[in-house]
Amino acid sequence: MEIWINPACSKCRSALSLLDAEGAEYTVRRYLEDVPSEDDVRAVLERLGLEPWDITRTQEADAKDLGLKDWARDAGSRDRWIAALSAHPKLIQRPIITAEDGTAVVARSEDAVRDALGRH
């Protein structure tokens, strides 16, 4: 399992603490430093079963600068959103845990982290 984190994020730190407390084996991806490619973003969206706008932090300054709230949320706009997430990784919701069963979860709560841990 892999967890995408921003070390400055309290929800990320909480998720890591819970993973450690449960003795989980995982790798950490500091996605602001190890920026996901567009293909990485597509792969995690596939695992999440979500669209790019579903994992976009629309209140971030970068989102406002890009005018994301006015972007279409449809299949024709999907690649534009994915490109924006790769170019501006701060816009990606965190933490994201990729589970062993090939799925993923946005682990913003203890329940979501436990859900990822239970996916074998």
mmCIF file with all atom_site columns, N, CA and C in Angstrom, residues 65-103:
data_model
loop_
_atom_site.group_PDB
_atom_site.id
_atom_site.type_symbol
_atom_site.label_atom_id
_atom_site.label_alt_id
_atom_site.label_comp_id
_atom_site.label_asym_id
_atom_site.label_entity_id
_atom_site.label_seq_id
_atom_site.pdbx_PDB_ins_code
_atom_site.Cartn_x
_atom_site.Cartn_y
_atom_site.Cartn_z
_atom_site.occupancy
_atom_site.B_iso_or_equiv
_atom_site.pdbx_formal_charge
_atom_site.auth_seq_id
_atom_site.auth_comp_id
_atom_site.auth_asym_id
_atom_site.auth_atom_id
_atom_site.pdbx_PDB_model_num
ATOM 1   N N  . ASP A 1 65  ? -6.576  30.828 -8.884  1.00 0.00 ? 65  ASP A N  1
ATOM 2   C CA . ASP A 1 65  ? -5.790  31.437 -9.960  1.00 0.00 ? 65  ASP A CA 1
ATOM 3   C C  . ASP A 1 65  ? -6.134  30.820 -11.314 1.00 0.00 ? 65  ASP A C  1
ATOM 4   N N  . LEU A 1 66  ? -6.386  29.505 -11.318 1.00 0.00 ? 66  LEU A N  1
ATOM 5   C CA . LEU A 1 66  ? -6.720  28.803 -12.560 1.00 0.00 ? 66  LEU A CA 1
ATOM 6   C C  . LEU A 1 66  ? -8.185  28.980 -12.955 1.00 0.00 ? 66  LEU A C  1
ATOM 7   N N  . GLY A 1 67  ? -9.000  29.463 -12.034 1.00 0.00 ? 67  GLY A N  1
ATOM 8   C CA . GLY A 1 67  ? -10.425 29.606 -12.307 1.00 0.00 ? 67  GLY A CA 1
ATOM 9   C C  . GLY A 1 67  ? -11.165 28.278 -12.371 1.00 0.00 ? 67  GLY A C  1
ATOM 10  N N  . LEU A 1 68  ? -10.705 27.296 -11.578 1.00 0.00 ? 68  LEU A N  1
ATOM 11  C CA . LEU A 1 68  ? -11.262 25.941 -11.642 1.00 0.00 ? 68  LEU A CA 1
ATOM 12  C C  . LEU A 1 68  ? -12.767 25.881 -11.401 1.00 0.00 ? 68  LEU A C  1
ATOM 13  N N  . LYS A 1 69  ? -13.288 26.760 -10.580 1.00 0.00 ? 69  LYS A N  1
ATOM 14  C CA . LYS A 1 69  ? -14.725 26.671 -10.282 1.00 0.00 ? 69  LYS A CA 1
ATOM 15  C C  . LYS A 1 69  ? -15.570 26.881 -11.533 1.00 0.00 ? 69  LYS A C  1
ATOM 16  N N  . ASP A 1 70  ? -14.988 27.491 -12.553 1.00 0.00 ? 70  ASP A N  1
ATOM 17  C CA . ASP A 1 70  ? -15.715 27.738 -13.798 1.00 0.00 ? 70  ASP A CA 1
ATOM 18  C C  . ASP A 1 70  ? -15.454 26.674 -14.864 1.00 0.00 ? 70  ASP A C  1
ATOM 19  N N  . TRP A 1 71  ? -14.574 25.720 -14.569 1.00 0.00 ? 71  TRP A N  1
ATOM 20  C CA . TRP A 1 71  ? -14.265 24.678 -15.554 1.00 0.00 ? 71  TRP A CA 1
ATOM 21  C C  . TRP A 1 71  ? -15.418 23.690 -15.637 1.00 0.00 ? 71  TRP A C  1
ATOM 22  N N  . ALA A 1 72  ? -15.680 23.208 -16.837 1.00 0.00 ? 72  ALA A N  1
ATOM 23  C CA . ALA A 1 72  ? -16.704 22.176 -17.039 1.00 0.00 ? 72  ALA A CA 1
ATOM 24  C C  . ALA A 1 72  ? -16.269 20.892 -16.323 1.00 0.00 ? 72  ALA A C  1
ATOM 25  N N  . ARG A 1 73  ? -17.257 20.181 -15.828 1.00 0.00 ? 73  ARG A N  1
ATOM 26  C CA . ARG A 1 73  ? -17.005 18.899 -15.154 1.00 0.00 ? 73  ARG A CA 1
ATOM 27  C C  . ARG A 1 73  ? -17.665 17.810 -15.989 1.00 0.00 ? 73  ARG A C  1
ATOM 28  N N  . ASP A 1 74  ? -17.009 17.507 -17.115 1.00 0.00 ? 74  ASP A N  1
ATOM 29  C CA . ASP A 1 74  ? -17.540 16.502 -18.026 1.00 0.00 ? 74  ASP A CA 1
ATOM 30  C C  . ASP A 1 74  ? -16.380 15.743 -18.675 1.00 0.00 ? 74  ASP A C  1
ATOM 31  N N  . ALA A 1 75  ? -16.721 14.703 -19.407 1.00 0.00 ? 75  ALA A N  1
ATOM 32  C CA . ALA A 1 75  ? -15.697 13.840 -20.005 1.00 0.00 ? 75  ALA A CA 1
ATOM 33  C C  . ALA A 1 75  ? -14.732 14.620 -20.897 1.00 0.00 ? 75  ALA A C  1
ATOM 34  N N  . GLY A 1 76  ? -15.245 15.611 -21.602 1.00 0.00 ? 76  GLY A N  1
ATOM 35  C CA . GLY A 1 76  ? -14.399 16.390 -22.490 1.00 0.00 ? 76  GLY A CA 1
ATOM 36  C C  . GLY A 1 76  ? -13.391 17.264 -21.762 1.00 0.00 ? 76  GLY A C  1
ATOM 37  N N  . SER A 1 77  ? -13.643 17.532 -20.494 1.00 0.00 ? 77  SER A N  1
ATOM 38  C CA . SER A 1 77  ? -12.750 18.384 -19.693 1.00 0.00 ? 77  SER A CA 1
ATOM 39  C C  . SER A 1 77  ? -11.832 17.581 -18.781 1.00 0.00 ? 77  SER A C  1
ATOM 40  N N  . ARG A 1 78  ? -12.004 16.280 -18.758 1.00 0.00 ? 78  ARG A N  1
ATOM 41  C CA . ARG A 1 78  ? -11.271 15.427 -17.814 1.00 0.00 ? 78  ARG A CA 1
ATOM 42  C C  . ARG A 1 78  ? -9.758  15.602 -17.935 1.00 0.00 ? 78  ARG A C  1
ATOM 43  N N  . ASP A 1 79  ? -9.225  15.579 -19.168 1.00 0.00 ? 79  ASP A N  1
ATOM 44  C CA . ASP A 1 79  ? -7.771  15.687 -19.357 1.00 0.00 ? 79  ASP A CA 1
ATOM 45  C C  . ASP A 1 79  ? -7.243  17.035 -18.876 1.00 0.00 ? 79  ASP A C  1
ATOM 46  N N  . ARG A 1 80  ? -8.042  18.084 -19.043 1.00 0.00 ? 80  ARG A N  1
ATOM 47  C CA . ARG A 1 80  ? -7.626  19.410 -18.575 1.00 0.00 ? 80  ARG A CA 1
ATOM 48  C C  . ARG A 1 80  ? -7.476  19.403 -17.048 1.00 0.00 ? 80  ARG A C  1
ATOM 49  N N  . TRP A 1 81  ? -8.442  18.791 -16.351 1.00 0.00 ? 81  TRP A N  1
ATOM 50  C CA . TRP A 1 81  ? -8.383  18.694 -14.892 1.00 0.00 ? 81  TRP A CA 1
ATOM 51  C C  . TRP A 1 81  ? -7.174  17.861 -14.462 1.00 0.00 ? 81  TRP A C  1
ATOM 52  N N  . ILE A 1 82  ? -6.948  16.737 -15.132 1.00 0.00 ? 82  ILE A N  1
ATOM 53  C CA . ILE A 1 82  ? -5.819  15.859 -14.783 1.00 0.00 ? 82  ILE A CA 1
ATOM 54  C C  . ILE A 1 82  ? -4.503  16.602 -14.975 1.00 0.00 ? 82  ILE A C  1
ATOM 55  N N  . ALA A 1 83  ? -4.373  17.333 -16.064 1.00 0.00 ? 83  ALA A N  1
ATOM 56  C CA . ALA A 1 83  ? -3.157  18.115 -16.312 1.00 0.00 ? 83  ALA A CA 1
ATOM 57  C C  . ALA A 1 83  ? -2.948  19.145 -15.203 1.00 0.00 ? 83  ALA A C  1
ATOM 58  N N  . ALA A 1 84  ? -4.039  19.779 -14.757 1.00 0.00 ? 84  ALA A N  1
ATOM 59  C CA . ALA A 1 84  ? -3.938  20.777 -13.687 1.00 0.00 ? 84  ALA A CA 1
ATOM 60  C C  . ALA A 1 84  ? -3.488  20.132 -12.379 1.00 0.00 ? 84  ALA A C  1
ATOM 61  N N  . LEU A 1 85  ? -4.015  18.951 -12.058 1.00 0.00 ? 85  LEU A N  1
ATOM 62  C CA . LEU A 1 85  ? -3.620  18.271 -10.823 1.00 0.00 ? 85  LEU A CA 1
ATOM 63  C C  . LEU A 1 85  ? -2.146  17.873 -10.856 1.00 0.00 ? 85  LEU A C  1
ATOM 64  N N  . SER A 1 86  ? -1.669  17.441 -12.012 1.00 0.00 ? 86  SER A N  1
ATOM 65  C CA . SER A 1 86  ? -0.258  17.070 -12.130 1.00 0.00 ? 86  SER A CA 1
ATOM 66  C C  . SER A 1 86  ? 0.643   18.307 -12.067 1.00 0.00 ? 86  SER A C  1
ATOM 67  N N  . ALA A 1 87  ? 0.220   19.384 -12.706 1.00 0.00 ? 87  ALA A N  1
ATOM 68  C CA . ALA A 1 87  ? 1.015   20.618 -12.723 1.00 0.00 ? 87  ALA A CA 1
ATOM 69  C C  . ALA A 1 87  ? 0.977   21.352 -11.381 1.00 0.00 ? 87  ALA A C  1
ATOM 70  N N  . HIS A 1 88  ? -0.112  21.151 -10.625 1.00 0.00 ? 88  HIS A N  1
ATOM 71  C CA . HIS A 1 88  ? -0.308  21.835 -9.343  1.00 0.00 ? 88  HIS A CA 1
ATOM 72  C C  . HIS A 1 88  ? -0.719  20.802 -8.293  1.00 0.00 ? 88  HIS A C  1
ATOM 73  N N  . PRO A 1 89  ? 0.222   19.954 -7.849  1.00 0.00 ? 89  PRO A N  1
ATOM 74  C CA . PRO A 1 89  ? -0.150  18.844 -6.961  1.00 0.00 ? 89  PRO A CA 1
ATOM 75  C C  . PRO A 1 89  ? -0.785  19.283 -5.639  1.00 0.00 ? 89  PRO A C  1
ATOM 76  N N  . LYS A 1 90  ? -0.579  20.527 -5.241  1.00 0.00 ? 90  LYS A N  1
ATOM 77  C CA . LYS A 1 90  ? -1.201  21.019 -4.013  1.00 0.00 ? 90  LYS A CA 1
ATOM 78  C C  . LYS A 1 90  ? -2.726  20.938 -4.106  1.00 0.00 ? 90  LYS A C  1
ATOM 79  N N  . LEU A 1 91  ? -3.247  20.866 -5.334  1.00 0.00 ? 91  LEU A N  1
ATOM 80  C CA . LEU A 1 91  ? -4.689  20.797 -5.546  1.00 0.00 ? 91  LEU A CA 1
ATOM 81  C C  . LEU A 1 91  ? -5.284  19.420 -5.252  1.00 0.00 ? 91  LEU A C  1
ATOM 82  N N  . ILE A 1 92  ? -4.431  18.401 -5.103  1.00 0.00 ? 92  ILE A N  1
ATOM 83  C CA . ILE A 1 92  ? -4.917  17.032 -4.896  1.00 0.00 ? 92  ILE A CA 1
ATOM 84  C C  . ILE A 1 92  ? -5.308  16.827 -3.432  1.00 0.00 ? 92  ILE A C  1
ATOM 85  N N  . GLN A 1 93  ? -6.535  16.316 -3.227  1.00 0.00 ? 93  GLN A N  1
ATOM 86  C CA . GLN A 1 93  ? -6.969  15.961 -1.875  1.00 0.00 ? 93  GLN A CA 1
ATOM 87  C C  . GLN A 1 93  ? -5.976  14.985 -1.257  1.00 0.00 ? 93  GLN A C  1
ATOM 88  N N  . ARG A 1 94  ? -5.848  15.031 0.040   1.00 0.00 ? 94  ARG A N  1
ATOM 89  C CA . ARG A 1 94  ? -4.897  14.170 0.726   1.00 0.00 ? 94  ARG A CA 1
ATOM 90  C C  . ARG A 1 94  ? -5.476  13.762 2.070   1.00 0.00 ? 94  ARG A C  1
ATOM 91  N N  . PRO A 1 95  ? -4.960  12.708 2.622   1.00 0.00 ? 95  PRO A N  1
ATOM 92  C CA . PRO A 1 95  ? -4.077  11.702 2.017   1.00 0.00 ? 95  PRO A CA 1
ATOM 93  C C  . PRO A 1 95  ? -4.872  10.737 1.133   1.00 0.00 ? 95  PRO A C  1
ATOM 94  N N  . ILE A 1 96  ? -4.183  10.150 0.175   1.00 0.00 ? 96  ILE A N  1
ATOM 95  C CA . ILE A 1 96  ? -4.776  9.100  -0.653  1.00 0.00 ? 96  ILE A CA 1
ATOM 96  C C  . ILE A 1 96  ? -3.998  7.830  -0.368  1.00 0.00 ? 96  ILE A C  1
ATOM 97  N N  . ILE A 1 97  ? -4.725  6.763  -0.033  1.00 0.00 ? 97  ILE A N  1
ATOM 98  C CA . ILE A 1 97  ? -4.106  5.463  0.218   1.00 0.00 ? 97  ILE A CA 1
ATOM 99  C C  . ILE A 1 97  ? -4.513  4.521  -0.899  1.00 0.00 ? 97  ILE A C  1
ATOM 100 N N  . THR A 1 98  ? -3.518  3.921  -1.545  1.00 0.00 ? 98  THR A N  1
ATOM 101 C CA . THR A 1 98  ? -3.786  2.877  -2.527  1.00 0.00 ? 98  THR A CA 1
ATOM 102 C C  . THR A 1 98  ? -3.727  1.551  -1.784  1.00 0.00 ? 98  THR A C  1
ATOM 103 N N  . ALA A 1 99  ? -4.833  0.826  -1.797  1.00 0.00 ? 99  ALA A N  1
ATOM 104 C CA . ALA A 1 99  ? -4.966  -0.408 -1.026  1.00 0.00 ? 99  ALA A CA 1
ATOM 105 C C  . ALA A 1 99  ? -4.438  -1.615 -1.800  1.00 0.00 ? 99  ALA A C  1
ATOM 106 N N  . GLU A 1 100 ? -4.231  -2.684 -1.057  1.00 0.00 ? 100 GLU A N  1
ATOM 107 C CA . GLU A 1 100 ? -3.661  -3.895 -1.634  1.00 0.00 ? 100 GLU A CA 1
ATOM 108 C C  . GLU A 1 100 ? -4.557  -4.542 -2.672  1.00 0.00 ? 100 GLU A C  1
ATOM 109 N N  . ASP A 1 101 ? -5.869  -4.306 -2.583  1.00 0.00 ? 101 ASP A N  1
ATOM 110 C CA . ASP A 1 101 ? -6.793  -4.960 -3.515  1.00 0.00 ? 101 ASP A CA 1
ATOM 111 C C  . ASP A 1 101 ? -6.934  -4.207 -4.839  1.00 0.00 ? 101 ASP A C  1
ATOM 112 N N  . GLY A 1 102 ? -6.111  -3.165 -5.052  1.00 0.00 ? 102 GLY A N  1
ATOM 113 C CA . GLY A 1 102 ? -6.157  -2.431 -6.313  1.00 0.00 ? 102 GLY A CA 1
ATOM 114 C C  . GLY A 1 102 ? -7.059  -1.214 -6.278  1.00 0.00 ? 102 GLY A C  1
ATOM 115 N N  . THR A 1 103 ? -7.748  -0.984 -5.152  1.00 0.00 ? 103 THR A N  1
ATOM 116 C CA . THR A 1 103 ? -8.584  0.200  -5.007  1.00 0.00 ? 103 THR A CA 1
ATOM 117 C C  . THR A 1 103 ? -7.780  1.288  -4.302  1.00 0.00 ? 103 THR A C  1
#
